[in-house]
Short mmCIF file of C-alpha atoms and ligand atoms in Angstrom, two decimals:
data_model
loop_
_atom_site.label_atom_id
_atom_site.label_comp_id
_atom_site.label_asym_id
_atom_site.label_seq_id
_atom_site.Cartn_x
_atom_site.Cartn_y
_atom_site.Cartn_z
CA MET J 133 48.42 73.33 76.37
CA LYS J 134 50.08 74.77 73.32
CA ARG J 135 46.73 75.96 71.72
CA GLU J 136 45.57 77.85 74.81
CA THR J 137 48.74 79.72 74.97
CA VAL J 138 48.22 80.63 71.37
CA THR J 139 44.70 82.06 71.93
CA MET J 140 45.29 83.32 75.49
CA SER J 141 46.22 86.74 74.55
CA LYS J 142 43.40 87.28 71.85
CA PRO J 143 40.33 86.92 74.11
CA GLN J 144 41.94 89.34 76.66
CA PHE J 145 41.89 92.24 74.07
CA SER J 146 38.86 91.33 72.11
CA THR J 147 36.52 90.73 74.92
CA SER J 148 34.44 94.00 74.81
CA SER J 149 33.22 93.21 71.16
CA ASP J 150 32.70 89.71 72.00
CA MET J 151 30.47 90.72 75.01
CA SER J 152 28.29 93.06 73.44
CA GLU J 153 27.30 90.51 70.41
CA ALA J 154 26.70 87.93 73.04
CA GLN J 155 24.30 89.92 75.10
CA PRO J 156 20.53 90.08 73.96
CA PRO J 157 19.88 93.60 73.00
CA THR J 158 16.58 93.99 74.89
CA THR J 159 17.72 93.35 78.46
CA LYS J 160 20.18 95.89 80.04
CA PRO J 161 22.77 94.00 81.53
CA THR J 162 24.08 95.30 85.19
CA LEU J 163 27.94 95.94 85.30
CA TRP J 164 28.06 92.90 87.69
CA ASN J 165 26.21 90.52 85.33
CA ARG J 166 28.50 91.57 82.45
CA PHE J 167 31.61 90.89 84.50
CA THR J 168 30.38 87.53 85.67
CA THR J 169 29.42 86.54 82.30
CA HIS J 170 32.76 87.81 80.95
CA MET J 171 34.34 85.83 83.69
CA LYS J 172 32.49 82.64 83.02
CA ARG J 173 33.65 82.74 79.49
CA PHE J 174 37.25 83.87 80.05
CA TRP J 175 38.26 82.69 83.55
CA TRP J 176 40.86 80.59 81.90
CA ALA J 177 42.51 83.26 80.17
CA TYR J 178 42.81 85.22 83.45
CA LEU J 179 44.21 82.11 85.21
CA ILE J 180 46.82 81.79 82.48
CA ALA J 181 47.82 85.43 82.54
CA PHE J 182 47.82 85.46 86.20
CA CYS J 183 50.19 82.24 86.05
CA VAL J 184 52.29 84.09 83.55
CA ILE J 185 52.63 87.03 85.63
CA VAL J 186 53.64 84.87 88.71
CA LEU J 187 56.24 83.01 86.74
CA VAL J 188 57.48 86.12 84.98
CA THR J 189 57.83 88.43 88.03
CA VAL J 190 57.61 86.57 91.21
CA LEU J 191 59.67 83.89 90.85
CA PRO J 192 62.83 85.67 89.37
CA ILE J 193 62.42 87.71 92.41
CA LEU J 194 62.69 84.55 94.72
CA TYR J 195 65.07 82.67 92.50
CA VAL J 196 67.30 85.59 91.26
CA GLY J 197 66.56 88.32 93.29
CA VAL J 198 67.25 86.61 96.53
CA PRO J 199 70.70 85.10 95.62
CA HIS J 200 71.48 88.43 93.92
CA PHE J 201 70.64 90.38 97.23
CA ALA J 202 72.42 87.77 99.30
CA GLU J 203 75.39 87.98 97.03
CA ASN J 204 75.24 91.92 96.99
CA TYR J 205 74.92 91.89 100.92
CA ILE J 206 77.79 89.59 101.40
CA ASN J 207 79.85 91.45 98.72
CA ASN J 208 79.20 94.89 100.50
CA SER J 209 79.35 93.81 103.96
CA ALA J 210 82.74 94.53 105.34
CA TYR J 211 84.48 91.79 106.86
CA GLY J 212 86.04 92.38 110.27
CA TYR J 213 89.33 90.76 111.24
CA ASP J 214 88.74 91.72 114.76
CA GLY J 215 88.85 88.47 116.99
CA LEU J 216 90.61 86.71 114.36
CA GLU J 217 93.60 84.66 115.67
CA ILE J 218 96.29 82.90 113.83
CA THR J 219 98.18 80.07 115.82
CA ASN J 220 100.27 76.96 115.78
CA PRO J 221 101.95 77.79 112.52
CA ARG J 222 103.45 74.98 110.53
CA PRO J 223 105.41 75.31 107.25
CA THR J 224 102.40 74.58 105.14
CA ALA J 225 99.41 74.95 107.47
CA PHE J 226 98.24 77.29 110.53
CA HIS J 227 95.24 77.21 112.81
CA VAL J 228 92.68 80.01 112.38
CA ARG J 229 89.79 80.95 114.96
CA GLN J 230 87.41 83.70 114.73
CA ARG J 231 84.17 83.96 116.80
CA LYS J 232 82.13 86.82 116.02
CA SER J 233 78.74 88.47 115.72
CA LEU J 234 77.87 89.27 112.02
CA PRO J 235 75.66 92.39 111.37
CA GLN J 236 72.20 91.19 109.97
CA GLY J 237 71.59 94.33 107.95
CA GLY J 238 69.72 95.31 104.76
CA ALA J 239 66.59 93.50 103.68
CA VAL J 240 67.67 90.09 105.41
CA THR J 241 65.04 89.83 108.11
CA GLY J 242 63.40 86.70 109.47
CA SER J 243 65.40 83.57 110.42
CA GLY J 244 67.08 81.16 108.32
CA HIS J 245 70.67 79.84 107.67
CA LEU J 246 73.47 79.80 105.13
CA ASP J 247 74.60 76.19 104.56
CA ALA J 248 78.27 75.14 105.56
CA PHE J 249 80.64 75.69 102.30
CA ASN J 250 84.38 75.55 101.69
CA ALA J 251 85.64 78.68 100.48
CA THR J 252 88.82 78.91 98.48
CA CYS J 253 91.30 81.74 99.13
CA ARG J 254 93.07 83.08 96.22
CA LEU J 255 95.62 86.02 95.67
CA LYS J 256 93.60 88.61 93.84
CA GLU J 257 96.31 89.69 91.70
CA THR J 258 97.32 86.39 90.21
CA ASN J 259 94.33 84.58 90.88
CA GLU J 260 96.13 81.56 92.45
CA ALA J 261 94.28 79.35 94.94
CA PHE J 262 96.49 79.01 98.33
CA GLY J 263 94.26 77.53 100.75
CA SER J 264 90.83 76.62 101.52
CA LEU J 265 88.50 77.38 104.59
CA SER J 266 85.41 75.28 105.47
CA VAL J 267 82.99 77.89 106.58
CA PRO J 268 80.48 76.37 109.00
CA GLN J 269 76.80 76.81 108.64
CA ILE J 270 75.66 80.24 109.58
CA ALA J 271 72.36 80.63 111.30
CA PHE J 272 70.64 83.96 111.57
CA GLY J 273 67.30 85.26 113.32
CA ASN J 274 68.48 87.55 115.95
CA GLY J 275 71.72 88.57 114.17
CA ALA J 276 74.27 85.74 113.19
CA PHE J 277 77.29 84.30 114.50
CA LEU J 278 80.20 83.00 112.92
CA ASN J 279 82.41 80.50 114.37
CA ILE J 280 85.65 79.31 112.74
CA ASP J 281 88.13 77.05 114.59
CA GLN J 282 89.96 75.13 112.07
CA ASP J 283 93.56 74.42 110.58
CA VAL J 284 94.04 75.90 107.18
CA GLU J 285 96.38 73.81 104.83
CA LEU J 286 98.13 75.87 102.67
CA SER J 287 98.41 74.64 98.77
CA CYS J 288 100.79 77.64 97.77
CA VAL J 289 103.13 78.70 100.48
CA ASP J 290 104.83 81.32 98.28
CA CYS J 291 101.28 82.83 98.15
CA MET J 292 101.06 83.14 101.81
CA SER J 293 104.65 84.27 101.87
CA GLU J 294 103.73 87.23 99.46
CA ILE J 295 100.70 88.18 101.72
CA ALA J 296 102.92 88.02 105.04
CA LYS J 297 105.58 90.09 103.44
CA ASN J 298 103.30 92.74 102.00
CA ALA J 299 101.90 93.25 105.33
CA ALA J 300 105.18 93.89 106.64
CA SER J 301 106.30 96.28 104.02
CA ASN J 302 103.44 98.75 103.84
CA LYS J 303 102.18 97.20 100.86
CA SER J 304 98.51 95.84 100.93
CA SER J 305 97.37 92.88 99.50
CA SER J 306 93.76 91.68 98.41
CA LEU J 307 92.33 88.31 98.82
CA VAL J 308 89.18 86.77 97.24
CA MET J 309 87.28 84.11 98.99
CA GLU J 310 85.16 81.93 96.50
CA GLY J 311 82.42 79.61 97.41
CA ALA J 312 78.82 78.33 96.67
CA SER J 313 76.28 77.97 99.27
CA ASP J 314 72.53 77.63 99.77
CA LEU J 315 70.62 80.07 101.63
CA HIS J 316 67.39 79.13 103.59
CA LEU J 317 65.30 81.98 104.55
CA GLY J 318 61.86 81.74 105.89
CA ARG J 319 59.58 80.25 103.22
CA ILE J 320 61.38 81.53 100.44
CA PRO J 321 62.73 78.76 98.04
CA THR J 322 66.13 77.83 98.80
CA ALA J 323 68.64 80.31 97.09
CA HIS J 324 71.74 79.10 95.65
CA VAL J 325 74.49 81.95 96.24
CA ASN J 326 77.97 82.16 94.47
CA ILE J 327 80.20 84.18 96.88
CA ARG J 328 83.09 86.00 95.67
CA LYS J 329 84.15 88.24 98.38
CA ASN J 330 87.24 90.54 98.11
CA MET J 331 88.87 90.94 101.24
CA HIS J 332 91.72 93.77 101.82
CA VAL J 333 94.81 92.56 104.14
CA GLY J 334 96.18 95.39 105.91
CA SER J 335 99.78 96.29 106.15
CA TYR J 336 102.32 98.21 108.35
CA ASN J 337 104.89 100.65 108.09
CA VAL J 338 107.33 98.99 110.63
CA THR J 339 109.58 102.07 110.77
CA GLU J 340 106.51 104.19 111.68
CA TYR J 341 105.61 101.48 114.04
CA LEU J 342 108.88 100.90 115.94
CA ASN J 343 109.34 104.55 116.17
CA GLY J 344 105.56 105.42 117.31
CA ASP J 345 104.79 106.41 120.63
CA GLY J 346 104.27 103.05 123.07
CA SER J 347 104.66 100.52 120.39
CA PHE J 348 107.03 98.73 122.81
CA ASN J 349 108.47 99.33 126.22
CA ILE J 350 111.18 97.58 127.94
CA SER J 351 109.98 96.71 131.38
CA SER J 352 113.09 95.10 132.82
CA ILE J 353 116.70 94.26 131.29
CA ASP J 354 119.42 91.87 132.78
CA LEU J 355 123.13 92.07 131.77
CA LEU J 356 124.38 88.47 131.56
CA ASP J 357 128.12 88.36 132.50
CA PRO J 358 129.38 85.92 131.81
CA PRO J 359 127.06 85.11 128.82
CA VAL J 360 124.49 82.45 129.15
CA ASP J 361 123.95 80.25 125.90
CA GLY J 362 125.80 82.98 123.88
CA TYR J 363 123.46 85.84 125.01
CA ASN J 364 124.92 88.77 127.11
CA PHE J 365 121.59 90.30 127.80
CA ASN J 366 118.03 89.23 128.37
CA ALA J 367 114.93 91.58 128.76
CA THR J 368 111.35 91.58 129.14
CA ILE J 369 109.39 93.92 126.82
CA THR J 370 105.86 94.92 126.35
CA VAL J 371 104.76 94.83 122.66
CA LYS J 372 101.71 96.57 121.12
CA ASN J 373 100.06 94.73 118.15
CA PRO J 374 100.44 96.69 115.00
CA GLY J 375 97.54 95.10 113.64
CA VAL J 376 93.97 94.21 114.77
CA PHE J 377 94.28 90.43 114.77
CA SER J 378 96.25 87.99 117.06
CA ILE J 379 99.36 86.20 115.55
CA GLU J 380 101.38 83.75 117.16
CA LEU J 381 104.60 84.07 115.30
CA GLY J 382 107.23 81.66 117.62
CA GLN J 383 110.79 82.55 117.62
CA ALA J 384 111.42 85.61 115.75
CA SER J 385 115.06 86.87 115.43
CA PHE J 386 116.71 90.10 114.18
CA ASN J 387 120.11 91.34 113.37
CA LEU J 388 121.00 94.72 114.76
CA THR J 389 123.39 97.30 113.07
CA MET J 390 124.73 100.69 114.20
CA ASP J 391 125.95 103.02 111.51
CA GLY J 392 126.02 100.25 109.25
CA LYS J 393 128.13 97.92 111.43
CA ASP J 394 127.13 94.91 113.05
CA LEU J 395 125.99 95.12 116.29
CA GLY J 396 124.81 91.73 117.22
CA TYR J 397 121.30 90.39 117.12
CA VAL J 398 118.31 89.72 119.39
CA VAL J 399 116.00 86.50 119.50
CA LEU J 400 112.11 86.80 120.76
CA PRO J 401 111.51 83.05 121.49
CA HIS J 402 107.87 83.44 122.01
CA LEU J 403 106.63 86.25 119.84
CA PHE J 404 102.60 86.31 120.09
CA LEU J 405 100.89 89.57 119.13
CA GLU J 406 97.62 89.71 120.82
CA ARG J 407 95.04 92.30 120.77
CA GLU J 408 96.38 93.71 124.26
CA PRO J 409 99.80 94.63 124.69
CA LYS J 410 101.61 91.79 125.94
CA GLU J 411 104.96 91.20 127.69
CA THR J 412 107.49 88.90 125.77
CA ILE J 413 111.01 87.81 126.41
CA VAL J 414 114.17 89.13 124.26
CA LEU J 415 117.61 87.41 124.40
CA GLY J 416 120.40 89.29 123.02
CA SER J 417 123.87 89.12 121.87
CA ILE J 418 125.37 92.84 121.17
CA ASP J 419 128.55 94.32 121.10
CA LYS J 420 127.91 96.43 124.48
CA GLY J 421 131.32 98.54 124.02
CA MET J 422 129.88 99.88 120.64
CA LEU J 423 126.47 100.65 122.31
CA ILE J 424 127.83 102.53 125.02
CA HIS J 425 130.28 104.49 122.92
CA GLU J 426 127.58 105.35 120.45
CA ALA J 427 125.19 106.39 123.38
CA ILE J 428 127.75 108.64 124.85
CA SER J 429 129.56 110.11 121.61
CA GLY J 430 127.18 109.34 118.78
CA SER J 431 125.28 111.71 116.69
CA ASP J 432 122.06 111.39 118.64
CA ASP J 433 121.30 113.10 121.82
CA PHE J 434 123.25 111.92 124.85
CA GLY J 435 122.06 108.27 125.79
CA THR J 436 119.94 107.89 122.72
CA VAL J 437 121.00 105.51 119.74
CA THR J 438 119.59 104.61 116.53
CA VAL J 439 119.77 100.90 115.99
CA GLY J 440 119.13 99.19 112.75
CA ILE J 441 116.81 96.24 112.92
CA HIS J 442 116.72 93.69 110.39
CA GLY J 443 114.61 90.60 110.27
CA HIS J 444 116.41 87.44 110.12
CA SER J 445 114.15 84.30 110.49
CA CYS J 446 110.97 83.03 112.28
CA SER J 447 110.33 79.61 113.41
CA TYR J 448 107.98 77.84 115.40
CA ASN J 449 108.83 74.54 117.45
CA GLY J 450 112.56 74.68 115.85
CA VAL J 451 110.85 74.53 112.33
CA ASP J 452 111.34 77.46 109.88
CA ILE J 453 108.00 78.98 109.04
CA PRO J 454 108.56 80.09 105.60
CA TYR J 455 105.83 82.64 105.21
CA PHE J 456 106.42 84.30 108.48
CA THR J 457 110.36 84.38 107.70
CA ALA J 458 109.26 86.30 104.66
CA ALA J 459 107.35 88.77 106.57
CA ILE J 460 110.10 89.00 109.28
CA LYS J 461 112.90 89.43 106.64
CA ALA J 462 111.02 92.50 104.96
CA ILE J 463 111.52 94.24 108.18
CA SER J 464 114.59 96.50 108.01
CA ALA J 465 114.13 99.71 109.78
CA PRO J 466 115.77 102.00 112.11
CA SER J 467 114.44 102.51 115.74
CA LYS J 468 115.57 105.22 118.26
CA LEU J 469 116.18 103.75 121.63
CA ASP J 470 116.69 105.95 124.89
CA LEU J 471 119.14 103.83 126.72
CA LEU J 472 118.94 106.10 129.76
CA LYS J 473 115.15 105.40 130.02
CA TYR J 474 115.43 101.59 129.26
CA ALA J 475 118.91 100.55 129.94
CA SER J 476 120.53 102.55 132.62
CA LYS J 477 122.08 99.52 133.81
CA LEU J 478 124.38 99.40 130.77
CA PHE J 479 126.21 102.40 132.43
CA THR J 480 126.58 101.06 135.68
C1 NAG S 207 79.79 90.16 94.06
O1 NAG S 207 81.22 90.35 93.69
C2 NAG S 207 81.65 89.78 92.70
C3 NAG S 207 83.06 89.99 92.49
O2 NAG S 207 83.48 91.29 92.70
C4 NAG S 207 80.71 90.00 91.41
O3 NAG S 207 81.54 89.29 90.26
C5 NAG S 207 79.32 89.57 91.53
O4 NAG S 207 78.70 90.01 90.44
C6 NAG S 207 79.00 90.45 92.92
N1 NAG S 207 77.53 90.08 92.95
C7 NAG S 207 76.42 91.15 93.10
C8 NAG S 207 75.11 90.58 93.42
O5 NAG S 207 77.06 92.18 93.06
C1 NAG S 208 84.57 70.49 102.26
O1 NAG S 208 85.88 69.90 101.63
C2 NAG S 208 86.08 68.82 102.32
C3 NAG S 208 87.29 68.02 101.87
O2 NAG S 208 87.30 68.29 100.39
C4 NAG S 208 85.06 67.77 102.39
O3 NAG S 208 85.22 66.62 103.18
C5 NAG S 208 83.77 68.49 102.97
O4 NAG S 208 82.62 67.65 102.73
C6 NAG S 208 83.53 69.77 102.25
N1 NAG S 208 82.23 70.51 102.83
C7 NAG S 208 81.34 70.93 102.18
C8 NAG S 208 80.56 71.81 103.22
O5 NAG S 208 81.24 70.99 101.08
C1 NAG S 209 107.36 104.18 106.38
O1 NAG S 209 107.55 105.64 106.96
C2 NAG S 209 108.57 106.10 107.00
C3 NAG S 209 108.64 107.34 107.74
O2 NAG S 209 107.25 107.93 107.98
C4 NAG S 209 108.87 106.63 105.53
O3 NAG S 209 110.09 107.25 105.36
C5 NAG S 209 109.08 105.40 104.58
O4 NAG S 209 109.42 105.55 103.23
C6 NAG S 209 107.84 104.44 104.89
N1 NAG S 209 108.07 103.19 104.28
C7 NAG S 209 107.24 102.65 103.31
C8 NAG S 209 107.65 101.33 102.81
O5 NAG S 209 106.23 103.22 102.87
C1 NAG S 210 104.68 101.86 127.11
O1 NAG S 210 104.63 103.17 128.07
C2 NAG S 210 103.87 104.17 127.82
C3 NAG S 210 104.05 105.33 128.89
O2 NAG S 210 104.49 104.62 130.09
C4 NAG S 210 102.44 103.89 127.56
O3 NAG S 210 101.68 105.06 127.14
C5 NAG S 210 102.41 102.85 126.45
O4 NAG S 210 101.12 102.50 126.42
C6 NAG S 210 103.26 101.54 126.87
N1 NAG S 210 103.28 100.66 125.76
C7 NAG S 210 103.26 99.57 125.82
C8 NAG S 210 103.27 98.51 124.65
O5 NAG S 210 102.95 98.90 127.07
C1 NAG S 211 117.50 86.77 132.51
O1 NAG S 211 118.60 86.48 133.17
C2 NAG S 211 118.56 86.56 134.59
C3 NAG S 211 119.74 86.19 135.20
O2 NAG S 211 120.36 84.98 134.72
C4 NAG S 211 117.50 85.47 135.15
O3 NAG S 211 117.22 85.49 136.62
C5 NAG S 211 116.07 85.76 134.53
O4 NAG S 211 115.08 84.90 134.76
C6 NAG S 211 116.37 86.01 132.92
N1 NAG S 211 115.11 86.62 132.50
C7 NAG S 211 114.44 85.91 131.47
C8 NAG S 211 113.15 86.49 130.97
O5 NAG S 211 114.87 84.92 130.70
C1 NAG S 212 121.77 87.33 112.46
O1 NAG S 212 120.92 86.71 113.48
C2 NAG S 212 121.10 85.22 113.68
C3 NAG S 212 120.32 84.87 114.81
O2 NAG S 212 119.35 85.60 114.80
C4 NAG S 212 122.70 85.05 114.02
O3 NAG S 212 122.70 83.57 113.97
C5 NAG S 212 123.53 85.54 113.01
O4 NAG S 212 124.84 85.30 113.43
C6 NAG S 212 123.28 87.12 112.90
N1 NAG S 212 124.18 87.82 111.92
C7 NAG S 212 124.87 88.99 112.03
C8 NAG S 212 125.82 89.29 110.96
O5 NAG S 212 125.08 89.36 113.41
C1 NAG S 213 100.20 100.77 100.57
C2 NAG S 213 99.70 101.20 102.00
O1 NAG S 213 99.49 100.37 102.91
N1 NAG S 213 100.57 102.28 102.34
C3 NAG S 213 100.26 102.72 103.63
C4 NAG S 213 101.93 103.25 104.10
O2 NAG S 213 101.81 103.56 105.54
C5 NAG S 213 101.18 104.90 105.43
C6 NAG S 213 101.33 105.41 106.87
O3 NAG S 213 101.25 104.43 107.77
C7 NAG S 213 99.97 104.61 105.11
O4 NAG S 213 99.00 105.98 105.07
C8 NAG S 213 99.88 104.21 103.87
O5 NAG S 213 98.30 103.58 103.24
#
């Protein structure tokens, strides 16, 4: 074995001189004869050379190129949050669901699958792991389909709070999803891929959102006199989701101010931001006298008031959800309300 390798390169380069010496000088060999004689003597050299070429160039393409390509493809394909649903929040867990078609672009043709794998989610900034997701097998052929439907346990609740807080404070955050899987594609040998995907989490300017056109509409409002359970009004509002994914928050409560003074508070007992605008209930306890006085003689147009909205807490089934509370608490924004349009009942 060793010896062959050593001599292999020599015959290849000295063949022409060997050949002419080997041929009897009288007969004029045809080109074909010379070729076959040459091949008879040196076939093994060509075989070895062929094997070397295969080993050196082709296999890396399969073993290195395919994983590299797959990693590149996963790295560069934009992850879409559309269709993502976060529900059933608990202090250290929540449910996540996403069913979506994945684009099968680039050179990934043919059918195959990516094995199921566990992905670790980390905060990009600190590299701290805060949860893991078990990504199911993803089969592809005519496109691919992702189907995630599971609980995510949080190993770092503060990390999740940071992400949620940033999202509500117009600060973006980045996550890294890490994992390793095997890619089976057609007849190509199984390729081991290391996945490290950066994901951007969008954020919102709540001030802009609250004052933007059509972010929420008050569909109905009832004054409760005498108050019921401490609330002196209830209302039904339609809320537009500022984001692209659905999120079940539970009971969110906000304190209200006007000109820096306490006006009261509102509680939204079942806040679930879905893709389409959706109705939700608001229960409130406010100083009506102060509101009406401001509407009539305040600095805004007649009937219009500017109410300061300050996040207080968020709970689900009566249990505080620390990461959502962090997001809600980050909200402190003024909102202009046209009481004549929304709450003319206040003046009757
Ligand atoms: C994919 O992204 C990760 C992290 O950004 C990087 O370390 C890795 O080299 C990338 N892979 C390819 C094939 O570009
Ligand atoms: C993911 O992790 C869980 C628990 O640690 C384990 O039971 C499961 O087999 C893992 N799944 C894969 C695909 O490695
Ligand atoms: C949000 O937008 C408002 C008005 O456009 C601006 O005054 C405020 O600074 C912004 N807030 C953040 C956190 O960027
Ligand atoms: C509120 O009403 C306006 C006009 O009636 C509409 O354009 C907007 O989409 C509505 N917003 C919601 C969240 O329903
Ligand atoms: C608001 O209060 C009125 C009067 O008590 C009641 O009929 C209505 O069902 C309440 N609406 C909500 C959304 O709680
Ligand atoms: C803030 O809101 C909470 C409930 O949402 C309420 O218990 C608390 O009294 C409010 N604080 C003020 C100063 O209004
Ligand atoms: C950091 C961040 O997300 N900033 C955003 C704040 O809000 C404005 C307007 O909505 C965006 O343009 C910024 O990108």
